[in-house]
Structures are given as structure tokens and as C-alpha cells.
GROMACS .gro file of C-alpha atoms in nm:
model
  375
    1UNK     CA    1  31.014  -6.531  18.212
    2UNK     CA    2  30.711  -6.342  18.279
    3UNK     CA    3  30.416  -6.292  18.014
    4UNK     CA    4  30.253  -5.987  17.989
    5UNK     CA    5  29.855  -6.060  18.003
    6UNK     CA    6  29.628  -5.794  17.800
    7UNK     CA    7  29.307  -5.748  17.967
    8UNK     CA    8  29.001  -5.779  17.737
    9UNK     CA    9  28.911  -5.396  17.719
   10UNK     CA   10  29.233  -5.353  17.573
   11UNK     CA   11  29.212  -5.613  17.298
   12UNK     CA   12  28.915  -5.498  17.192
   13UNK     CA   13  29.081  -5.140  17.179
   14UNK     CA   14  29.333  -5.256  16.936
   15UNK     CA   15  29.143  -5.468  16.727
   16UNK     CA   16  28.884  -5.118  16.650
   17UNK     CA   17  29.005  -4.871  16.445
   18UNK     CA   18  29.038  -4.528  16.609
   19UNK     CA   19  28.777  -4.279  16.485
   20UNK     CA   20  28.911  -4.015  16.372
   21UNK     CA   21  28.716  -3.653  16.246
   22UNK     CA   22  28.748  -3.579  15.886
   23UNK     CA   23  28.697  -3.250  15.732
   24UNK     CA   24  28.365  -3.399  15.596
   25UNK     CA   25  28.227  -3.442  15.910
   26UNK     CA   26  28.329  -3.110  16.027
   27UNK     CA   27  28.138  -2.991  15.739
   28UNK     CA   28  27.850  -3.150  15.871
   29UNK     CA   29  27.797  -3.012  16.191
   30UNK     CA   30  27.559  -2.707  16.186
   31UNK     CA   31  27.733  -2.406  16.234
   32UNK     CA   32  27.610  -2.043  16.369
   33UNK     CA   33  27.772  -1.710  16.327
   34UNK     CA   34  27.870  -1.551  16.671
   35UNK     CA   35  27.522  -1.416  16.818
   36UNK     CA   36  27.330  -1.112  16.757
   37UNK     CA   37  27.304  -0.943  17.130
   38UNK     CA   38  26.989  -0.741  17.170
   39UNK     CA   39  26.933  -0.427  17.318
   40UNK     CA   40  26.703  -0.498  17.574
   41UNK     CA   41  26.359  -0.372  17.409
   42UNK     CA   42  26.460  -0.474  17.061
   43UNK     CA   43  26.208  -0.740  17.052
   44UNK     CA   44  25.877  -0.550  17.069
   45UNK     CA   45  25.722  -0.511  16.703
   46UNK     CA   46  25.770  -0.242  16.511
   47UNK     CA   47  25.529  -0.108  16.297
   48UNK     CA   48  25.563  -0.080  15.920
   49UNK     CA   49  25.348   0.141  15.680
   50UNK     CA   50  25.209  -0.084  15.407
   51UNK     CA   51  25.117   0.031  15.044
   52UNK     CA   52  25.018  -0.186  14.835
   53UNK     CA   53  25.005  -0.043  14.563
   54UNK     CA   54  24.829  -0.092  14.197
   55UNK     CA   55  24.805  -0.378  13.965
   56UNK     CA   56  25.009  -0.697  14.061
   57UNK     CA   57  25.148  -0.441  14.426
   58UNK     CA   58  24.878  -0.647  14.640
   59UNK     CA   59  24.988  -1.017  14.513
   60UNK     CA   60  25.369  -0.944  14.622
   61UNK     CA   61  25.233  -0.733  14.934
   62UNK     CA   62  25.005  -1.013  15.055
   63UNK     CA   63  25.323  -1.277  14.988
   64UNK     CA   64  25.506  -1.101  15.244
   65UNK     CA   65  25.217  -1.062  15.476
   66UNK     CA   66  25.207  -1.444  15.477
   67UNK     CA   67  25.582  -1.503  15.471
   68UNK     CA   68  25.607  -1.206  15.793
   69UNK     CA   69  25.325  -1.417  15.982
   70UNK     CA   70  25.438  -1.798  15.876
   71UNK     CA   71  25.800  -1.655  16.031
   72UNK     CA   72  25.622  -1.485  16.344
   73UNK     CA   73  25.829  -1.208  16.261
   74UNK     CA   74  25.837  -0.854  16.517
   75UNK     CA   75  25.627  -0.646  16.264
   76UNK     CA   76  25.286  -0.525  16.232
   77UNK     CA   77  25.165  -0.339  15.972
   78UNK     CA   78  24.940  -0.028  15.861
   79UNK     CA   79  24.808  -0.082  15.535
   80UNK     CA   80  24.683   0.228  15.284
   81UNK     CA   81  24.498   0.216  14.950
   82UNK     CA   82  24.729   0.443  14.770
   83UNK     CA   83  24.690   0.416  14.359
   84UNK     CA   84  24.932   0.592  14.113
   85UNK     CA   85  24.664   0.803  13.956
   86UNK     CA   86  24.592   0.991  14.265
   87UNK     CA   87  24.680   1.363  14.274
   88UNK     CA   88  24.883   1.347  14.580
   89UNK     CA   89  24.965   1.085  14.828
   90UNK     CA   90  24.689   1.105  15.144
   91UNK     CA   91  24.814   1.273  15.390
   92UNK     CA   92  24.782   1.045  15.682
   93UNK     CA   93  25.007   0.804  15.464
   94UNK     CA   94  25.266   1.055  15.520
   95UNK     CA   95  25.202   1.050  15.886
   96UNK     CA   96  25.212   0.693  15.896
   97UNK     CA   97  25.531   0.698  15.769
   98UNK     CA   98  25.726   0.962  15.985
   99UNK     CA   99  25.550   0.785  16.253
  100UNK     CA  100  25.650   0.439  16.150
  101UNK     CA  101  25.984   0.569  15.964
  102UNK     CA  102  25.967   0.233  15.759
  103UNK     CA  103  25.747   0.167  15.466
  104UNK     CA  104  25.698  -0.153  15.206
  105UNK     CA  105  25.508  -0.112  14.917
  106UNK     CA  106  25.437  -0.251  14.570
  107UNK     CA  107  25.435  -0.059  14.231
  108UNK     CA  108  25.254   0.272  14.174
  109UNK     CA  109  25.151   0.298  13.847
  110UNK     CA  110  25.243   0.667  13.650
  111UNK     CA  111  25.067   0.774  13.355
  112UNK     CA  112  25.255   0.847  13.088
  113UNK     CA  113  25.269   1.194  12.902
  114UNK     CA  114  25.022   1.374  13.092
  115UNK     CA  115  24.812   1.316  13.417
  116UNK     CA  116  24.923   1.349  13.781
  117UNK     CA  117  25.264   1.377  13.871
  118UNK     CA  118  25.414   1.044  13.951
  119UNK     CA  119  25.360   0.941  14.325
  120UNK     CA  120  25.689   0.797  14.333
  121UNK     CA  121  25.903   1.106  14.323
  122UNK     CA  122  25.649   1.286  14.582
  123UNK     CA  123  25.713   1.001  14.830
  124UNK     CA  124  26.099   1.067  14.756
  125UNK     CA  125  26.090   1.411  14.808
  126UNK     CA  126  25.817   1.444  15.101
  127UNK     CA  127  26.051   1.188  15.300
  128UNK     CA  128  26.387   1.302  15.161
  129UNK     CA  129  26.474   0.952  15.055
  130UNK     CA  130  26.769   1.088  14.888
  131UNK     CA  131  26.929   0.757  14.791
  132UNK     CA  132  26.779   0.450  14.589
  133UNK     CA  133  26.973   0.138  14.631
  134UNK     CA  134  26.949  -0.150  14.365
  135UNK     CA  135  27.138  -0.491  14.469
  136UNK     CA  136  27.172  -0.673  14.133
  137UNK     CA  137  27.338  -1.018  14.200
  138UNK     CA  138  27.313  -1.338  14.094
  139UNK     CA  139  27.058  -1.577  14.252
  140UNK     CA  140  27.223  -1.963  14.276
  141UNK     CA  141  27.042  -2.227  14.013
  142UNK     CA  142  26.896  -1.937  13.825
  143UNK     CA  143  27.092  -1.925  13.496
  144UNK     CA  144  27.190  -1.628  13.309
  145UNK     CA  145  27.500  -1.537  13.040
  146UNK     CA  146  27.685  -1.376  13.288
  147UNK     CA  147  27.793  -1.533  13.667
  148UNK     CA  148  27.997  -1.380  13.919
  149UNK     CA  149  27.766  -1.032  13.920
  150UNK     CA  150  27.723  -0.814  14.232
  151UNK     CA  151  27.638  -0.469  14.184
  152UNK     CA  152  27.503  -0.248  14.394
  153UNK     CA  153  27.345   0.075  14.208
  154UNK     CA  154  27.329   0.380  14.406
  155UNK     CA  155  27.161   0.693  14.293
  156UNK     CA  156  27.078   1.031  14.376
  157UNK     CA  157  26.684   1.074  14.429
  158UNK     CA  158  26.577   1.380  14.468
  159UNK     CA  159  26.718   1.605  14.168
  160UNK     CA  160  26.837   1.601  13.855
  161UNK     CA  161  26.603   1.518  13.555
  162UNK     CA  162  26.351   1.430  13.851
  163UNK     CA  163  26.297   1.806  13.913
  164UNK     CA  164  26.030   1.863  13.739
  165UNK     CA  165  26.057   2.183  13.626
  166UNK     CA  166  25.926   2.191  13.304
  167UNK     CA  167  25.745   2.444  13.081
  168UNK     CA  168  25.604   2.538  12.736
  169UNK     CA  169  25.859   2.839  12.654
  170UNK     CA  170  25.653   2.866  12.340
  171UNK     CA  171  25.433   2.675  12.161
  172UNK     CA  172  25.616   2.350  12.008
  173UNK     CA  173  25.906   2.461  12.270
  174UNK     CA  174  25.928   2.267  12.557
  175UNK     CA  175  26.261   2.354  12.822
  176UNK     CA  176  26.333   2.089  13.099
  177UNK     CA  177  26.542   2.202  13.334
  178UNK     CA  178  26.812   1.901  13.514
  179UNK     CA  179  26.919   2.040  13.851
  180UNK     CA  180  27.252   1.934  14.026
  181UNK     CA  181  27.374   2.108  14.344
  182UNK     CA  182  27.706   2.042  14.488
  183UNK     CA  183  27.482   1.938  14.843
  184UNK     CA  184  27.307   1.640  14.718
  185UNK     CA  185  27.600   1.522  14.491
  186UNK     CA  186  27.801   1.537  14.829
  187UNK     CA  187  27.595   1.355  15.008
  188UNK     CA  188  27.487   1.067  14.786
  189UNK     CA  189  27.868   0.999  14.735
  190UNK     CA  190  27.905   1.031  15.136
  191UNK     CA  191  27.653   0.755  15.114
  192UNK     CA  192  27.755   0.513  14.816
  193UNK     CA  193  28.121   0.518  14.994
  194UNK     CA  194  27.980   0.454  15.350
  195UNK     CA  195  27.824   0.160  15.229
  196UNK     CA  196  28.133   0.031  15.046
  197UNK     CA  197  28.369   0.068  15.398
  198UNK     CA  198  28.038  -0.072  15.534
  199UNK     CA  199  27.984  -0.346  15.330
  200UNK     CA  200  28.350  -0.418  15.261
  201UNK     CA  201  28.300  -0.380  14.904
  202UNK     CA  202  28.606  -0.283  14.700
  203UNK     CA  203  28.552   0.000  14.439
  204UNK     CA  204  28.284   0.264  14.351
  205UNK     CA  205  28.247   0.373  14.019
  206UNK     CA  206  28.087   0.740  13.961
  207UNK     CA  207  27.879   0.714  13.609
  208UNK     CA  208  27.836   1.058  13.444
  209UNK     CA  209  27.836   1.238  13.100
  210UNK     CA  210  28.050   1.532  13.206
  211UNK     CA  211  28.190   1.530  12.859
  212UNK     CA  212  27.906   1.730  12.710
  213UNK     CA  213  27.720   1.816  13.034
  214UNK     CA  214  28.044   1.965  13.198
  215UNK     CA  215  27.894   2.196  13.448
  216UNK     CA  216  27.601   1.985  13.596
  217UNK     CA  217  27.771   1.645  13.559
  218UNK     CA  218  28.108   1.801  13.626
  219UNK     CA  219  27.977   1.921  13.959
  220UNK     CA  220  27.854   1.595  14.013
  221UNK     CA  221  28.188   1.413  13.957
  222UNK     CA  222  28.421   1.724  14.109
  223UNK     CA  223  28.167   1.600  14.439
  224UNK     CA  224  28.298   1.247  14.396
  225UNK     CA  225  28.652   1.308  14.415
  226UNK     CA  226  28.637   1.498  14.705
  227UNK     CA  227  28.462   1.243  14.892
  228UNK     CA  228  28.666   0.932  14.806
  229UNK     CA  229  29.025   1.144  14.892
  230UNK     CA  230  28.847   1.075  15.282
  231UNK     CA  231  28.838   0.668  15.184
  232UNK     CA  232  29.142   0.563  15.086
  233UNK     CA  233  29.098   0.188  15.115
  234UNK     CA  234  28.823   0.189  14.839
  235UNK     CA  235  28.909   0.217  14.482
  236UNK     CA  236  28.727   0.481  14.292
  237UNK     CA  237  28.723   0.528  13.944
  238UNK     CA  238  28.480   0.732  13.674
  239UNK     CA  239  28.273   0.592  13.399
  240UNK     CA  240  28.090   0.757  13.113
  241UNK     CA  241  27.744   0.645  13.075
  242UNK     CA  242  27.719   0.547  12.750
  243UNK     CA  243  28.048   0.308  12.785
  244UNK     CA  244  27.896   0.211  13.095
  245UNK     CA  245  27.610   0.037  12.978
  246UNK     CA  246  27.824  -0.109  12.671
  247UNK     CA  247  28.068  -0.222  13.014
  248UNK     CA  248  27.784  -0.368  13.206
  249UNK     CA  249  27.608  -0.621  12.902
  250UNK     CA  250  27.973  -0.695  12.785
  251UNK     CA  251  28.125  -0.744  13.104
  252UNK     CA  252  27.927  -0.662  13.425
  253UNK     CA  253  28.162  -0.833  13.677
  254UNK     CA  254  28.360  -0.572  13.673
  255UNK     CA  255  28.114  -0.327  13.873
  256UNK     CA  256  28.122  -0.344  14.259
  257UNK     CA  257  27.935  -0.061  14.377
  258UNK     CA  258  27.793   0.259  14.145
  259UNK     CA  259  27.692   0.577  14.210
  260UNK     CA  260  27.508   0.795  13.986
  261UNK     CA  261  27.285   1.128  13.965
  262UNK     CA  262  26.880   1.016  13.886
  263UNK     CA  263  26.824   0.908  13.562
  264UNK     CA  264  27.129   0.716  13.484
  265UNK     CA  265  27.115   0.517  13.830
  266UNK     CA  266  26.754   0.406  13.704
  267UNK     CA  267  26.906   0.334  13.362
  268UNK     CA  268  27.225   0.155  13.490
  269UNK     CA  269  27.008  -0.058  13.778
  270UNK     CA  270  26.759  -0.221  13.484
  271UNK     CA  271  27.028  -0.261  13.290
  272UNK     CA  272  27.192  -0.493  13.584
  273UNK     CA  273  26.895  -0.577  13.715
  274UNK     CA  274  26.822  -0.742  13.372
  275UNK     CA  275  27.169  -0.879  13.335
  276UNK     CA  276  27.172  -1.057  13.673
  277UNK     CA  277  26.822  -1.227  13.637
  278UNK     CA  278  26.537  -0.986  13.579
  279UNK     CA  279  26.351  -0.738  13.769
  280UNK     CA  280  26.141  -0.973  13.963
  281UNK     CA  281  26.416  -1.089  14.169
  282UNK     CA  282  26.613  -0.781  14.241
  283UNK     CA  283  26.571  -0.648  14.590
  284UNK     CA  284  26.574  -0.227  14.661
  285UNK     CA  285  26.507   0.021  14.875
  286UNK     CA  286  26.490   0.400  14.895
  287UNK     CA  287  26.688   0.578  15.259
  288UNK     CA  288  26.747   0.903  15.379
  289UNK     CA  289  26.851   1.040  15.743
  290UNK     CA  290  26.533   0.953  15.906
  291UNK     CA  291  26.293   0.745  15.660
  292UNK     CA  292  26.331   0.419  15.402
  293UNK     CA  293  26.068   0.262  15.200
  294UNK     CA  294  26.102  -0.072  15.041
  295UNK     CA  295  26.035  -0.173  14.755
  296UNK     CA  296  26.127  -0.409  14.434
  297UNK     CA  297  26.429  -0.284  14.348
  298UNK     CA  298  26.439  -0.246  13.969
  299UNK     CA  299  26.159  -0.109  13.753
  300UNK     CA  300  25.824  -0.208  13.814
  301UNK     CA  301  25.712  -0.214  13.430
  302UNK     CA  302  25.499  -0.542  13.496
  303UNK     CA  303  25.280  -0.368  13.794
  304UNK     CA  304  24.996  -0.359  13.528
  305UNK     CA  305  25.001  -0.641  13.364
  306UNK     CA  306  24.630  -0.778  13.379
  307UNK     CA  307  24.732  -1.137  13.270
  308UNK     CA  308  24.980  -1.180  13.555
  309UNK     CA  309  24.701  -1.022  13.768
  310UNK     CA  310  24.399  -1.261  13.635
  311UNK     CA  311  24.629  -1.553  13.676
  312UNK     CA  312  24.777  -1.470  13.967
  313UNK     CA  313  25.127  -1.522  13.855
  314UNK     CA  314  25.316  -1.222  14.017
  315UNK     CA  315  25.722  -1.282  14.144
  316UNK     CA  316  25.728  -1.204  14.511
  317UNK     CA  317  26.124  -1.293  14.515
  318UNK     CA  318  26.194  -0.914  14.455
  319UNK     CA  319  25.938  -0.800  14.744
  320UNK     CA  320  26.070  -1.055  14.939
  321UNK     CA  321  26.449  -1.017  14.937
  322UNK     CA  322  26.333  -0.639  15.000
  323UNK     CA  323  26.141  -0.735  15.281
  324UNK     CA  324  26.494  -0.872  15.421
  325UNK     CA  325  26.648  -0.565  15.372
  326UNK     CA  326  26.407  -0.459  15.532
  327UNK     CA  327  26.418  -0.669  15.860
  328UNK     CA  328  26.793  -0.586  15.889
  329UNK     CA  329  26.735  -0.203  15.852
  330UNK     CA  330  26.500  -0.287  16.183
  331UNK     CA  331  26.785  -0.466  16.351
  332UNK     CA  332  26.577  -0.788  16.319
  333UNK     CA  333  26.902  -1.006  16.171
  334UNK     CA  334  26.814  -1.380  16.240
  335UNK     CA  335  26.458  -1.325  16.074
  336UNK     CA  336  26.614  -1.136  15.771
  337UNK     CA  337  26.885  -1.440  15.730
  338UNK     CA  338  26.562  -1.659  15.742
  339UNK     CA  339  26.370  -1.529  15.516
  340UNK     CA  340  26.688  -1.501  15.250
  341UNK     CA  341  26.789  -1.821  15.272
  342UNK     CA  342  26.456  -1.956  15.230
  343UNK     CA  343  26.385  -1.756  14.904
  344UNK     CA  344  26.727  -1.847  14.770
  345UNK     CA  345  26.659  -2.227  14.847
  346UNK     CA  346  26.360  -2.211  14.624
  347UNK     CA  347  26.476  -2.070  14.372
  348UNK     CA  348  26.854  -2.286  14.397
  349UNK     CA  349  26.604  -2.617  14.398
  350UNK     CA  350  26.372  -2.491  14.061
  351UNK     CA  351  26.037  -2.693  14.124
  352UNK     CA  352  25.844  -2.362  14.225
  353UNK     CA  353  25.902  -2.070  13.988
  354UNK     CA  354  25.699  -1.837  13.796
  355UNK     CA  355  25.709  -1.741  13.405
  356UNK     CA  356  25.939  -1.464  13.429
  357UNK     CA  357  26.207  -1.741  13.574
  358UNK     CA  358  26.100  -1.998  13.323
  359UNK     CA  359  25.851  -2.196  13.540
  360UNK     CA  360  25.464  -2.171  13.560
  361UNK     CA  361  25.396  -2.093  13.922
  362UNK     CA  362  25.174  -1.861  14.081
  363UNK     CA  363  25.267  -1.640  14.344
  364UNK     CA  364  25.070  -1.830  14.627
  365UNK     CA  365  25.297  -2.154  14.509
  366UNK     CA  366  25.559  -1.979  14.542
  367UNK     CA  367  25.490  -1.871  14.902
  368UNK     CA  368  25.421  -2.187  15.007
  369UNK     CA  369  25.768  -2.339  14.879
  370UNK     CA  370  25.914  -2.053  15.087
  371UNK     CA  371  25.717  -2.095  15.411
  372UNK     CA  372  25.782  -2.508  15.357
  373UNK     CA  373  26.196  -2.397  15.394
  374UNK     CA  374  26.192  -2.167  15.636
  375UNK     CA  375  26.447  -2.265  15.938
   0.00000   0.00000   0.00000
């Protein structure tokens, strides 16, 4: 009877385990998203109008300076001394800006009471920036009482309480007059529900107090409704704003994206902006049909704060993540992903934070720990 001989190759075949691919290992291999394709021309650099700003504005400015040339990232910028006690904003800032039609800048300080008129609303209402956007989101390894929080606060910037029309009717009478027109209610609510479908976010929630102000409010909200019957696939409910900022410190996970006439939206975006981790994190911008400026997103009440400033302890993570907004709203993508993930890796591993986060860095440590990370 014959034997069957097995050569050597094949004994040593069976004797080794097969190796076979886990799921682990799958895991491990570096993926990438399906690439960006460039126009051709995309690539040149695009200026950006810089404004620093007062107080701590040129720590955070000068962190993304450093962060823009450690990446080698397309932009170039035009930097202006603009303070918030001028009268008016220069007028070649202005031109800088049309010309540019992006602009990054820190805090402007506004005097209280009396003084100039804040700087702030003339840059709104120069440009037309008709919508402020607040993201207020939880940053992983940074703990807070609430998880799961991703809001997105959008609010009308160019009317209501923001007017300005005040006057002394009499002496001890003051009348301030809130303005609401059926025009820029429209199309901030065009906006906030474009950016849902956009974004593929789920539900929009319309904060208002039409309960006592039923003809300016009530416009606003009558607005709304007319809008979302044209988006069907988002969910849109109404919130009063009282309840709403009860709703957002009791349970703030329930908010996907808001939209809002002036003063609530800067109400309702501290409010989150506090609930998700503080202002100094929270990215923002402000965007209308031809112009944005960037900017940290929530309020800026720590622009002069002369201890921060003497010990040069300023959060750039708000400026930052803005400056990624930023970057994407130039159609750079791969540098904005860059420069997110690097600030979120920071602040995921905890070794380089400042007070406000509950570490002792200063803002130059922290821009070093970002530029160490970046892919």
C-alpha cells in the first residue's frame, strides 16, 4: 500500500496556527475618512483680519498665532489695535474685513452704564452678522454634573434689546425700546434650521416669553412656525425662557439646537456654556450672508482680569476650538480636524490646564501641549 509523504513546507503549515484578524486589530489600523477633494486654488492662503482685542484678547490671539504657524496652516493675518473704549471701530478695520470677509478676535471690553457704545454690537451691525452661534458641549476628561450635553445656541444679532434706542422721556423716566421685525425673526430661524438639516441635528427649540410680550415675542415665534412647516424631518418645539433656564441646569441634555431673539440667546448660551464646562472652552462665532468673525463663544467676562493678565494664565481652548470653526468656514478641513483633536487630547490627558479647568497652567503651557499633539 502506498504512503502518502508530506513535504516539509506543509508540516510546518500544520503545526502553526493560522493567523487570523480580530476585531482588535482592526481597531488598530489607522483609519481616514474618505478625502477632502480641493478645488484647484483652494490651497493659496487666505487672509484673516485679526483683533486682538483688550485685556487677556492678545494672550488667546497670540496662542493661535503660534498654533496657525506650528500647523503651517493656509492663513495670514492682518492684525488691528482695536480697544473697547474707542468711539467707533477704525474704519480701515472695516475694510479689512469686507476685504478679508473673515475675522478672529479676542474680547472687547464695554463700559458699563455710560461711555461709548459697545464695539461689539457695531461690528454686528456694520457686517450684518445677523446670527451668533454658541456650541456648548462637553469636552472628554473634563468633568462636570451633567454628561451627554450638545447644544448649539443660535440667536438673532442685530435687534431686539440690542437696538439701542433708548431715551430720557423725562427725568427719572427712562423708555427702551426692544425691536422685532418679522424679517430678521425669519431669517435667523431660516438659519438655526439650515444648520440642523446641515448638521443632522434632531430638534430646534424656539425660546421666547410670548406670554407677556405677545406681540414682539409672538412675532418672533409666529416666524418659527412658519419656517419649520418647510423641515419636516426636524422636530421643533417652543420653550418659555424662564422654564428654559430651570430646563437647561436641571436637565440640559435635552436641548439639541436653540434659537432665540438677542438677549435670551446670550442668557441661554452662558447658561450652557457654564453647564458644559465654562466659558473658556466654548467655541463661537458670529455669520451673516457675506461676513463671520470668530470669537470665544460665550461671554467674555474674564477679558479684564489683570491677575490672569500679570500671570499669564489666559484659556486659549475657547479661541482655539473657534479658530477650527474657523478653518472649516475657509474650507481648510484636515487643518481644522487637526487642530480639534489636538486641543481635545490635552485637555482628555489633564497634565496641562489652567485655573479655570482646575490646573495651574499658563497659556504658553498650554500651547505647547497642543503643538506637542498635533498630527
Amino acid at each position: 500500500m502506498a504512503t502518502k509523504r508530506i513535504s516539509p513546507i506543509l508540516k510546518q503549515l500544520i503545526r502553526k496556527p493560522i493567523a487570523r484578524t480580530t476585531i482588535t486589530d482592526l481597531s488598530t489600523i489607522q483609519q481616514r475618512s474618505i478625502t477632502y477633494m480641493p478645488r484647484p486654488g483652494d490651497g493659496a492662503p487666505r487672509g484673516v483680519t485679526l483683533l486682538p482685542g483688550d485685556g487677556i484678547g492678545p494672550l488667546v490671539t497670540g496662542a493661535v498665532e503660534q498654533i496657525m504657524e506650528a500647523m503651517h496652516a493656509p492663513v495670514y493675518f492682518e492684525k488691528y489695535q482695536v480697544y473697547g473704549d474707542m468711539p467707533k471701530v477704525p474704519i480701515e478695520v472695516i475694510e479689512s474685513i469686507k476685504k478679508n470677509k473673515v475675522c478672529l478676535k479676542g474680547g472687547l471690553a464695554t463700559p458699563v452704564g455710560g461711555g461709548v457704545s459697545s464695539l461689539n454690537v457695531q461690528l454686528r451691525k456694520e457686517l450684518d452678522l445677523y446670527a451668533s452661534l454658541v456650541n456648548c458641549f462637553n469636552l472628554p476628561g473634563l468633568p462636570t454634573k451633567h454628561h451627554h450635553v450638545d447644544i448649539v445656541v443660535i440667536r438673532e444679532n442685530t435687534e431686539g434689546e440690542y437696538a439701542g434706542l433708548e431715551h430720557e422721556v423725562v427725568p427719572g423716566v427712562v423708555e427702551s425700546l426692544k425691536v422685532i421685525t418679522k424679517f430678521c425673526s425669519e431669517r435667523i430661524a431660516k438659519y438655526a434650521f439650515e444648520y440642523a438639516y446641515l448638521n443632522n441635528r434632531k430638534k430646534v427649540t424656539a425660546v421666547h416669553k410670548a406670554n407677556i410680550m405677545k406681540l414682539a415675542d409672538g412675532l418672533f415665534l409666529e416666524s418659527c412656525r412658519e419656517v419649520a412647516k418647510k423641515y419636516p424631518s426636524i422636530n421643533y418645539n417652543e420653550i418659555i425662557v424662564d422654564n428654559c433656564c430651570m430646563q437647561l441646569v436641571a436637565k440640559p441634555e435635552q436641548f439639541d439646537v436653540m434659537v432665540t431673539p438677542n438677549l435670551y440667546g446670550n442668557l441661554v448660551a452662558n447658561t450652557a456654556a457654564g453647564i458644559a464646562g465654562g466659558t473658556g472652552v466654548m467655541p463661537g462665532g458670529n455669520v451673516g450672508a457675506e461676513y463671520a468673525i470668530f470669537e470665544q463663544g460665550a461671554s467674555a467676562g474674564n477679558v479684564g482680569n489683570e491677575k490672569l493678565i500679570e500671570q499669564k494664565k489666559a484659556n486659549p481652548v475657547a479661541l482655539l476650538l473657534s479658530s477650527a470653526m474657523m478653518l472649516r468656514h475657509l474650507q481648510f478641513p484636515t487643518f481644522a480636524d487637526r487642530l480639534e483633536t489636538a486641543v481635545k487630547r490635552v485637555i482628555s490627558e489633564g497634565n496641562h490646564r489652567t485655573k479655570d479647568l482646575g490646573g495651574d497652567s499658563t497659556t504658553q503651557e498650554v500651547v505647547d501641549a497642543v503643538t506637542a499633539v498635533l498630527d
